[in-house]
Amino acid sequence: MLFVEMNLEEYVDHLPQIIGLVVVILLTYLTIKLFANKIRSVSLRRNPSKSTADLFVTLFRFAILLIAGFAVLKIFHLERATTSLLAGAGIAGIVIGFALQDAASNLTAGVTLSAQKQVEVGDLVKIEDHYGVIQKIDLRMTRIRTMSGQMIYYPNKRLISNVIEDFSRFGKRRVEVEVGVGYSSDLDAVKALVLKTIKELKVVRKSDPVEFFYTEISDFKINFEVRYWVDFHREVDWKNGKSQGIVAIKKALDKEGIDIPFPIQTIHIKEK
């Protein structure tokens, strides 16, 4: 009986702290729940980057939890512990800072990528020897799905320090097709025929120029290159545009009787 009375007295003595703890927990939960989505919405309106919005929400949650933690220490009259924690955190921060230099660099690079929108999710990019579509940009790394189906995880620090070729930025891409004709061909007629053929293709952008250049006199043919632009949103758009151009040029040259030479090798056998 005495034990129960002592426990009740202890509970009564600590009741204000218990109520304060419950209040802090409820306020923390409600604050994060009410304001996290608002912060995300405001961030997306000013900068339509999901990664940046996620960063702001994460920082907000961390700040609220940190404030709540110090409030709990205050409620239980642990100010000295708070001071010790802050002092220890300073020393620990230095140690952890050295240990997590790469993580911090990746975090900074991720924020920079998101804020400046150098690349975005869905862009087709080439970074070093990797060519693929960006699937996700988070605070530590960027995920790139290659054309052959592999997933590449690129640290943001490494990503931001390399040259990035972004093929999706302008919504169009140039196609180059190289062909060779025989020495006996009328070069002016070939040029006019190829330009006319390419310009008539529906896949070719009419607002951009179609260019034709003779590039080389090789051992058995005269090479030329024709350049034109197609709308580009996926890799298949560019491949389809090039395929249609090759087929159309071949049919046009065949129809006009213009020869596309192939290598011929002559073997001389010396009689004894």
CSV table of C-alpha atoms in Angstrom, one decimal, residues 92-270:
chain,number,residue,atom,x,y,z
A,92,ALA,CA,31.1,15.4,-32.8
A,93,GLY,CA,30.2,17.7,-35.6
A,94,ILE,CA,33.9,18.3,-36.4
A,95,VAL,CA,34.6,14.6,-36.4
A,96,ILE,CA,31.5,13.7,-38.4
A,97,GLY,CA,32.2,16.5,-40.8
A,98,PHE,CA,35.5,15.0,-41.7
A,99,ALA,CA,34.0,11.6,-42.0
A,100,LEU,CA,31.1,12.7,-44.2
A,101,GLN,CA,32.8,15.1,-46.5
A,102,ASP,CA,31.7,13.1,-49.6
A,103,ALA,CA,28.1,12.9,-48.3
A,104,ALA,CA,28.1,16.7,-47.7
A,105,SER,CA,29.5,17.3,-51.2
A,106,ASN,CA,26.9,15.1,-52.8
A,107,LEU,CA,24.2,16.9,-50.8
A,108,THR,CA,25.4,20.3,-51.9
A,109,ALA,CA,25.7,19.1,-55.5
A,110,GLY,CA,22.1,17.7,-55.3
A,111,VAL,CA,20.8,21.1,-54.1
A,112,THR,CA,22.7,22.9,-56.8
A,113,LEU,CA,21.3,20.5,-59.5
A,114,SER,CA,17.8,20.9,-58.3
A,115,ALA,CA,17.9,24.7,-57.8
A,116,GLN,CA,19.6,25.5,-61.1
A,117,LYS,CA,17.7,22.8,-63.1
A,118,GLN,CA,20.8,21.9,-65.1
A,119,VAL,CA,19.1,18.5,-65.8
A,120,GLU,CA,15.6,17.2,-65.0
A,121,VAL,CA,13.9,13.9,-64.6
A,122,GLY,CA,13.1,12.5,-68.0
A,123,ASP,CA,16.0,14.1,-69.8
A,124,LEU,CA,18.1,12.0,-72.1
A,125,VAL,CA,21.7,12.7,-71.2
A,126,LYS,CA,25.2,11.5,-71.8
A,127,ILE,CA,27.7,11.6,-68.9
A,128,GLU,CA,31.1,10.2,-69.5
A,129,ASP,CA,30.4,6.9,-71.2
A,130,HIS,CA,26.9,6.5,-69.9
A,131,TYR,CA,23.9,7.4,-72.1
A,132,GLY,CA,20.4,7.2,-70.8
A,133,VAL,CA,17.3,8.8,-69.2
A,134,ILE,CA,17.3,10.4,-65.8
A,135,GLN,CA,14.9,8.6,-63.6
A,136,LYS,CA,15.4,10.4,-60.3
A,137,ILE,CA,17.5,13.1,-58.7
A,138,ASP,CA,17.7,13.0,-54.9
A,139,LEU,CA,19.9,14.7,-52.4
A,140,ARG,CA,22.8,12.2,-52.7
A,141,MET,CA,22.7,10.6,-56.1
A,142,THR,CA,21.1,10.7,-59.6
A,143,ARG,CA,19.6,7.6,-61.2
A,144,ILE,CA,20.1,7.1,-64.9
A,145,ARG,CA,18.5,4.3,-66.9
A,146,THR,CA,20.6,3.3,-69.9
A,147,MET,CA,19.2,2.4,-73.3
A,148,SER,CA,20.1,-1.2,-72.7
A,149,GLY,CA,18.1,-1.3,-69.4
A,150,GLN,CA,20.8,-0.9,-66.7
A,151,MET,CA,20.4,1.5,-63.8
A,152,ILE,CA,23.4,3.8,-63.2
A,153,TYR,CA,23.6,5.4,-59.7
A,154,TYR,CA,25.7,8.6,-60.1
A,155,PRO,CA,26.9,10.5,-57.0
A,156,ASN,CA,25.8,14.1,-57.4
A,157,LYS,CA,29.3,15.4,-56.7
A,158,ARG,CA,30.7,13.5,-59.6
A,159,LEU,CA,27.7,14.4,-61.8
A,160,ILE,CA,28.1,18.2,-61.3
A,161,SER,CA,31.8,18.1,-61.9
A,162,ASN,CA,31.5,16.4,-65.3
A,163,VAL,CA,30.3,17.6,-68.7
A,164,ILE,CA,26.7,16.7,-69.3
A,165,GLU,CA,25.2,16.4,-72.7
A,166,ASP,CA,21.5,17.0,-72.5
A,167,PHE,CA,19.7,15.8,-75.6
A,168,SER,CA,16.2,16.8,-74.4
A,169,ARG,CA,16.7,20.4,-73.5
A,170,PHE,CA,15.4,21.9,-76.8
A,171,GLY,CA,12.9,19.3,-77.8
A,172,LYS,CA,14.6,18.7,-81.1
A,173,ARG,CA,17.7,16.8,-82.4
A,174,ARG,CA,19.7,16.9,-85.5
A,175,VAL,CA,20.1,13.8,-87.7
A,176,GLU,CA,23.1,13.1,-89.9
A,177,VAL,CA,23.0,10.6,-92.7
A,178,GLU,CA,26.2,9.7,-94.6
A,179,VAL,CA,25.9,8.1,-98.1
A,180,GLY,CA,28.3,7.6,-101.1
A,181,VAL,CA,27.7,7.8,-104.8
A,182,GLY,CA,29.8,6.7,-107.8
A,183,TYR,CA,32.3,8.9,-109.5
A,184,SER,CA,30.2,9.1,-112.6
A,185,SER,CA,27.2,10.7,-110.8
A,186,ASP,CA,26.0,14.2,-111.5
A,187,LEU,CA,26.8,15.7,-108.1
A,188,ASP,CA,24.5,18.7,-108.6
A,189,ALA,CA,21.6,16.4,-109.5
A,190,VAL,CA,22.4,14.2,-106.5
A,191,LYS,CA,22.4,17.1,-104.1
A,192,ALA,CA,19.1,18.5,-105.5
A,193,LEU,CA,17.4,15.1,-105.3
A,194,VAL,CA,18.5,14.3,-101.8
A,195,LEU,CA,17.5,17.7,-100.4
A,196,LYS,CA,14.1,17.5,-102.1
A,197,THR,CA,13.6,13.9,-100.7
A,198,ILE,CA,14.4,14.8,-97.2
A,199,LYS,CA,12.4,18.0,-97.1
A,200,GLU,CA,9.3,16.0,-98.1
A,201,LEU,CA,9.5,13.7,-95.1
A,202,LYS,CA,6.8,14.4,-92.5
A,203,VAL,CA,9.2,13.6,-89.7
A,204,VAL,CA,11.5,16.5,-90.7
A,205,ARG,CA,11.0,19.9,-88.9
A,206,LYS,CA,10.1,22.5,-91.5
A,207,SER,CA,11.3,25.4,-89.4
A,208,ASP,CA,14.9,24.2,-89.4
A,209,PRO,CA,17.3,24.0,-92.3
A,210,VAL,CA,18.2,20.8,-94.3
A,211,GLU,CA,21.9,20.9,-95.1
A,212,PHE,CA,23.9,18.9,-97.7
A,213,PHE,CA,27.7,18.6,-97.9
A,214,TYR,CA,30.1,16.5,-99.9
A,215,THR,CA,32.6,15.3,-97.4
A,216,GLU,CA,35.1,13.0,-99.0
A,217,ILE,CA,36.5,11.4,-102.2
A,218,SER,CA,37.2,7.9,-101.2
A,219,ASP,CA,38.8,5.0,-103.1
A,220,PHE,CA,35.5,4.0,-104.8
A,221,LYS,CA,32.9,6.7,-104.1
A,222,ILE,CA,32.2,10.3,-103.3
A,223,ASN,CA,30.7,10.6,-99.8
A,224,PHE,CA,28.1,13.2,-98.8
A,225,GLU,CA,26.3,14.0,-95.5
A,226,VAL,CA,22.8,15.4,-95.2
A,227,ARG,CA,21.7,17.0,-92.0
A,228,TYR,CA,18.1,17.7,-90.8
A,229,TRP,CA,16.2,18.1,-87.6
A,230,VAL,CA,13.4,16.1,-86.0
A,231,ASP,CA,11.2,16.6,-82.9
A,232,PHE,CA,12.8,14.8,-80.0
A,233,HIS,CA,11.3,13.6,-76.8
A,234,ARG,CA,12.6,10.0,-76.7
A,235,GLU,CA,15.5,8.1,-78.2
A,236,VAL,CA,13.1,6.4,-80.6
A,237,ASP,CA,12.2,9.7,-82.2
A,238,TRP,CA,15.7,10.3,-83.4
A,239,LYS,CA,16.2,6.7,-84.5
A,240,ASN,CA,13.0,6.7,-86.4
A,241,GLY,CA,13.9,10.1,-88.1
A,242,LYS,CA,17.2,8.7,-89.2
A,243,SER,CA,15.7,5.4,-90.4
A,244,GLN,CA,13.1,7.2,-92.5
A,245,GLY,CA,15.8,9.4,-94.0
A,246,ILE,CA,18.0,6.4,-95.0
A,247,VAL,CA,15.1,4.6,-96.6
A,248,ALA,CA,13.9,7.6,-98.5
A,249,ILE,CA,17.4,8.5,-99.9
A,250,LYS,CA,18.0,4.9,-101.0
A,251,LYS,CA,14.7,4.7,-102.8
A,252,ALA,CA,15.2,8.1,-104.5
A,253,LEU,CA,18.7,7.2,-105.7
A,254,ASP,CA,17.5,3.8,-107.0
A,255,LYS,CA,14.6,5.4,-108.8
A,256,GLU,CA,17.0,7.8,-110.7
A,257,GLY,CA,19.5,5.1,-111.4
A,258,ILE,CA,22.2,6.6,-109.2
A,259,ASP,CA,24.6,4.1,-108.1
A,260,ILE,CA,25.6,3.6,-104.4
A,261,PRO,CA,29.0,1.8,-104.8
A,262,PHE,CA,30.3,-0.9,-102.6
A,263,PRO,CA,34.0,-1.9,-102.1
A,264,ILE,CA,35.4,-4.0,-104.9
A,265,GLN,CA,38.6,-6.0,-104.4
A,266,THR,CA,40.5,-7.2,-107.4
A,267,ILE,CA,42.8,-10.2,-106.9
A,268,HIS,CA,45.6,-10.8,-109.4
A,269,ILE,CA,46.9,-14.3,-109.6
A,270,LYS,CA,50.4,-14.5,-111.1
